[in-house]
mmCIF file of C-alpha atoms in Angstrom:
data_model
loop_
_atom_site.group_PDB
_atom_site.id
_atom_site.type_symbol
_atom_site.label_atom_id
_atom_site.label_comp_id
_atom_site.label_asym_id
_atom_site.label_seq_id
_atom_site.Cartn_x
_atom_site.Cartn_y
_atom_site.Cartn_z
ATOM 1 C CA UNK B 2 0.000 0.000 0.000
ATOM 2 C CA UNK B 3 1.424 3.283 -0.945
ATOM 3 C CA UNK B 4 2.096 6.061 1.862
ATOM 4 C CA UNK B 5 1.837 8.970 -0.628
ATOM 5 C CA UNK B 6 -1.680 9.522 -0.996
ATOM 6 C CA UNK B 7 -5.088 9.686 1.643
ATOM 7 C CA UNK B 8 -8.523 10.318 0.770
ATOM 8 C CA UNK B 9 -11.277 11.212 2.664
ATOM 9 C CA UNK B 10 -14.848 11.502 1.640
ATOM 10 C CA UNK B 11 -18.283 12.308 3.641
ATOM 11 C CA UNK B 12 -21.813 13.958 3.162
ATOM 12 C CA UNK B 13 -22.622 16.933 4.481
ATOM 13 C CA UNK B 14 -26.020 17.934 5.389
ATOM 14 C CA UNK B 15 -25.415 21.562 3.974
ATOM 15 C CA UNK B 16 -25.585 23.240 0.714
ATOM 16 C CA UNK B 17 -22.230 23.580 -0.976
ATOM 17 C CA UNK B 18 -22.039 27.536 -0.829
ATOM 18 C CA UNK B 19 -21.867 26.645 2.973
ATOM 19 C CA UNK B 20 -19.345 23.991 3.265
ATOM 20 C CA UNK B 21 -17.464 26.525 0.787
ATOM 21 C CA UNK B 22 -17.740 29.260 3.142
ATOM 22 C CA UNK B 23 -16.325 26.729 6.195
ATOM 23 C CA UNK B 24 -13.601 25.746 4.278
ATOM 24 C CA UNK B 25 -12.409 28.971 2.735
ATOM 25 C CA UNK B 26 -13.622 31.749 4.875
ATOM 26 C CA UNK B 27 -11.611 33.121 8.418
ATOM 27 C CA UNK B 28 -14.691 33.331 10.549
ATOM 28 C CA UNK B 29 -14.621 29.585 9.752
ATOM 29 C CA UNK B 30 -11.414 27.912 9.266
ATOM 30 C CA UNK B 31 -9.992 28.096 12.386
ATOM 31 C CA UNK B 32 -13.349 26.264 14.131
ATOM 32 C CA UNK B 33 -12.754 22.989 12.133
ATOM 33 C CA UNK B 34 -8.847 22.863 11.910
ATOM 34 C CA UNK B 35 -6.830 25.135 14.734
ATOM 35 C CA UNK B 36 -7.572 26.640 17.924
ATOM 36 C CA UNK B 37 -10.990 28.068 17.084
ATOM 37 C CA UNK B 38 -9.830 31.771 16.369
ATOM 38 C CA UNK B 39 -10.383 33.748 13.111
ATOM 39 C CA UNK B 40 -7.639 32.247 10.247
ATOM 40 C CA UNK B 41 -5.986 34.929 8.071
ATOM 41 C CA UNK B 42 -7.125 33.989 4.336
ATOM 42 C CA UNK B 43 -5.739 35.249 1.154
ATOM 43 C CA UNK B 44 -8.093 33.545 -1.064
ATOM 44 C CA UNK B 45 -6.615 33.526 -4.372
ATOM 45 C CA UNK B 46 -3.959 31.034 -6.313
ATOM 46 C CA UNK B 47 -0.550 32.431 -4.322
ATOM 47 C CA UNK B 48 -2.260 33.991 -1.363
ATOM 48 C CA UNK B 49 -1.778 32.377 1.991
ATOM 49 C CA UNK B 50 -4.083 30.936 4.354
ATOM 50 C CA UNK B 51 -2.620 30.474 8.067
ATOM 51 C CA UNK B 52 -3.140 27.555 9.642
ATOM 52 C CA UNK B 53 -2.655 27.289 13.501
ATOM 53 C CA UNK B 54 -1.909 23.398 14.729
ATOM 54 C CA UNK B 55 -1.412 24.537 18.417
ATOM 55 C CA UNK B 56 0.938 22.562 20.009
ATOM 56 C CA UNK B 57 2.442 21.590 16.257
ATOM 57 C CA UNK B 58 2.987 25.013 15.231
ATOM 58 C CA UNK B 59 1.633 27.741 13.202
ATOM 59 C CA UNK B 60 1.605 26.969 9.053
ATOM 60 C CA UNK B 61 1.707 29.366 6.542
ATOM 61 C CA UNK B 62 -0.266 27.083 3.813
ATOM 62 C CA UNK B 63 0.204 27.988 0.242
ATOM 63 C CA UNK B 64 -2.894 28.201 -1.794
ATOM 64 C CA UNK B 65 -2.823 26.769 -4.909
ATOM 65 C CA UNK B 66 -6.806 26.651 -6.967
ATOM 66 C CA UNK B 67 -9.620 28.434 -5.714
ATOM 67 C CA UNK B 68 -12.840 27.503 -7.967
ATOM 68 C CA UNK B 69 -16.026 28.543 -5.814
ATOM 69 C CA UNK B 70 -18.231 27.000 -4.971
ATOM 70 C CA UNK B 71 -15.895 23.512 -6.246
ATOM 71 C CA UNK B 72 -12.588 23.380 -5.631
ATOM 72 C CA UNK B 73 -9.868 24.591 -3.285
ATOM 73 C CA UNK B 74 -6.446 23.444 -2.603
ATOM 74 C CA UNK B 75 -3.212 24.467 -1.046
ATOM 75 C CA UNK B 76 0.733 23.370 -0.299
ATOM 76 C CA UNK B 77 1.029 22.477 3.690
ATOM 77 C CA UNK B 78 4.635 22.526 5.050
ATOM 78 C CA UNK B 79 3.243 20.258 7.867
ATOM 79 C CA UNK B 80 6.736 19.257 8.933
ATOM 80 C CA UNK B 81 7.750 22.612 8.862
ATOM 81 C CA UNK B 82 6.036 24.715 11.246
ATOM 82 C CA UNK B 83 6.708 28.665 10.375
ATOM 83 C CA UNK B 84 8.162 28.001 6.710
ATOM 84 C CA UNK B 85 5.749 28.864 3.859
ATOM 85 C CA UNK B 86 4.553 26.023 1.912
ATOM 86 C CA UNK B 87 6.401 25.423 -1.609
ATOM 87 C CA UNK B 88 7.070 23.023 -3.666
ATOM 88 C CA UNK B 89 9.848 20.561 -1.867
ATOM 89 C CA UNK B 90 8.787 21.284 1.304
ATOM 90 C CA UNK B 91 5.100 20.245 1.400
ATOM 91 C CA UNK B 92 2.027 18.435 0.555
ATOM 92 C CA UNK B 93 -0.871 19.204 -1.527
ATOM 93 C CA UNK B 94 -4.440 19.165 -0.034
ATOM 94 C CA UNK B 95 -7.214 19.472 -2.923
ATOM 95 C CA UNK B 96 -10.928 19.638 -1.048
ATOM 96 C CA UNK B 97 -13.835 18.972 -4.042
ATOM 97 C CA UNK B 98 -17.014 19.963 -3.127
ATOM 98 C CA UNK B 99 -19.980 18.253 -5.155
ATOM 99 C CA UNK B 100 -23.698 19.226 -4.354
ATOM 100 C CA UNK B 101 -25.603 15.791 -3.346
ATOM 101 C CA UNK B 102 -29.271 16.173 -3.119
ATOM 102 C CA UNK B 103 -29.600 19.249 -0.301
ATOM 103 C CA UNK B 104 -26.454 18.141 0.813
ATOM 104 C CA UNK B 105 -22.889 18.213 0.057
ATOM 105 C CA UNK B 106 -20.213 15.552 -0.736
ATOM 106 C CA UNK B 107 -16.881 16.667 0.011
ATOM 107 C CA UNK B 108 -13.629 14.523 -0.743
ATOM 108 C CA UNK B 109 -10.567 15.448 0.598
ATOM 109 C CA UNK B 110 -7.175 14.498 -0.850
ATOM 110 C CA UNK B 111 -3.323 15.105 0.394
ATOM 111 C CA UNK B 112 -0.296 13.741 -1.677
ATOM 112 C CA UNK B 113 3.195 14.027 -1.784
ATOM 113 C CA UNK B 114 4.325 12.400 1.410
ATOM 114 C CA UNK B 115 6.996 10.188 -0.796
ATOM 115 C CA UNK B 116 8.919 13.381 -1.903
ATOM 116 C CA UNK B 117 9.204 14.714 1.425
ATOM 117 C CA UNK B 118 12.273 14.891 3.795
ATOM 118 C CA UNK B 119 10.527 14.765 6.833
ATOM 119 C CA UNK B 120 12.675 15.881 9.933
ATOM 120 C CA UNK B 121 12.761 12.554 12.612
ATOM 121 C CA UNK B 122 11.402 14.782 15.471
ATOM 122 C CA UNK B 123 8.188 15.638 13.257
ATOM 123 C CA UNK B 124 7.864 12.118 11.604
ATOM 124 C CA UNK B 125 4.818 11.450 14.492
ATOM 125 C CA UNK B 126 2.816 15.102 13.756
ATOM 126 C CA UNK B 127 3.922 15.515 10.190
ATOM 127 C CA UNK B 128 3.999 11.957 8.677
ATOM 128 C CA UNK B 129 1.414 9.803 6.509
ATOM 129 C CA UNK B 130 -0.164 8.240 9.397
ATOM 130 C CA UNK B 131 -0.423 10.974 11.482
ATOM 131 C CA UNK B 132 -2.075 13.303 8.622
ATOM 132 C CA UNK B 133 -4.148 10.106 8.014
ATOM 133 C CA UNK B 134 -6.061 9.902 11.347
ATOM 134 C CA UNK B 135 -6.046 13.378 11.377
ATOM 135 C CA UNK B 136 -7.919 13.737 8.162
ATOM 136 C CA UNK B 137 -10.591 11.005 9.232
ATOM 137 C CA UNK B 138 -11.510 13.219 12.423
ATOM 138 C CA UNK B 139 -11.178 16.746 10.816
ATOM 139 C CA UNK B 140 -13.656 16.040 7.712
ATOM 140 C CA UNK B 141 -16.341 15.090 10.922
ATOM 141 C CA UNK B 142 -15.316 18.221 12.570
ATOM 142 C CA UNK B 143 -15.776 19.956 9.537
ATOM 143 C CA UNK B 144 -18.993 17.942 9.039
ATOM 144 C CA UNK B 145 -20.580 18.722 12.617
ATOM 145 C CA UNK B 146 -19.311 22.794 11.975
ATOM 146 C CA UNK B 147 -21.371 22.965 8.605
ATOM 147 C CA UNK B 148 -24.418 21.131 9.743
ATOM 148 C CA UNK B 149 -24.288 23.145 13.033
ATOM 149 C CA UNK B 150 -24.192 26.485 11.180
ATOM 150 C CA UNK B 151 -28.229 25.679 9.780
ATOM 151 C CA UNK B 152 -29.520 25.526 12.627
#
């Protein structure tokens, strides 16, 4: 089994402009990944979107496509805490949002582990395994955020 690629998928009982708005906007970001404070957002291809990881460090995540209401992905220098995200350094995270009935199906994707260097001392926070548990209990936070947000 390769280590280079995870891939998350679940429904969301939301339309897509919301889930959109959760995943993109600073109000929002920071309540599903990070310590629950507004997240500094550059939304455009180039702009930078802070991510804070607490304990793991603050990442400077490089955005890469932003197609509303469908697609949105960015470079994370998880292993690097502080460095902006480039090429070499990072992995890419590509979020496609499909509508689904009333709802939302959102699939979540991060390559690139193979051609990273990853530092031993952030091999446990930065790694494939780590980022795939992660992933399986952010898309529910996201989830739970979204479908909150209705009501």
């Amino acid at each position: 089994m390769s280590k280079d690629r995870i891939e998350r998928e679940i429904t969301i009982a939301a339309p897509v402009e919301r889930v959109w708005a959760v995943l993109t906007e600073p109000e929002h970001v920071g309540s599903w990944f990070g310590q629950g404070k507004p997240t500094p957002v550059d939304l455009r291809p180039g702009g930078t979107m802070y991510l804070d990881h607490g304990q793991y460090g603050q990442f400077p995540t490089t955005i890469v496509k932003v197609d509303p209401p469908h697609h949105f992905s960015y470079r994370w220098a998880s292993a690097f805490p502080g460095e902006q995200a480039v090429e070499g350094n990072s992995t890419l995270v590509e979020f496609t949002l499909t509508p689904d009935g009333t709802g939302t199906h959102l699939r979540v994707v991060e390559t690139g582990f193979d051609a990273l260097a990853i530092p031993e001392d952030r091999i446990d926070t930065a790694g494939y395994d780590s980022h795939s548990a992660g992933w399986t209990e952010v898309v529910v936070n996201m989830q739970k955020y979204a479908e909150q947000l209705a009501e």
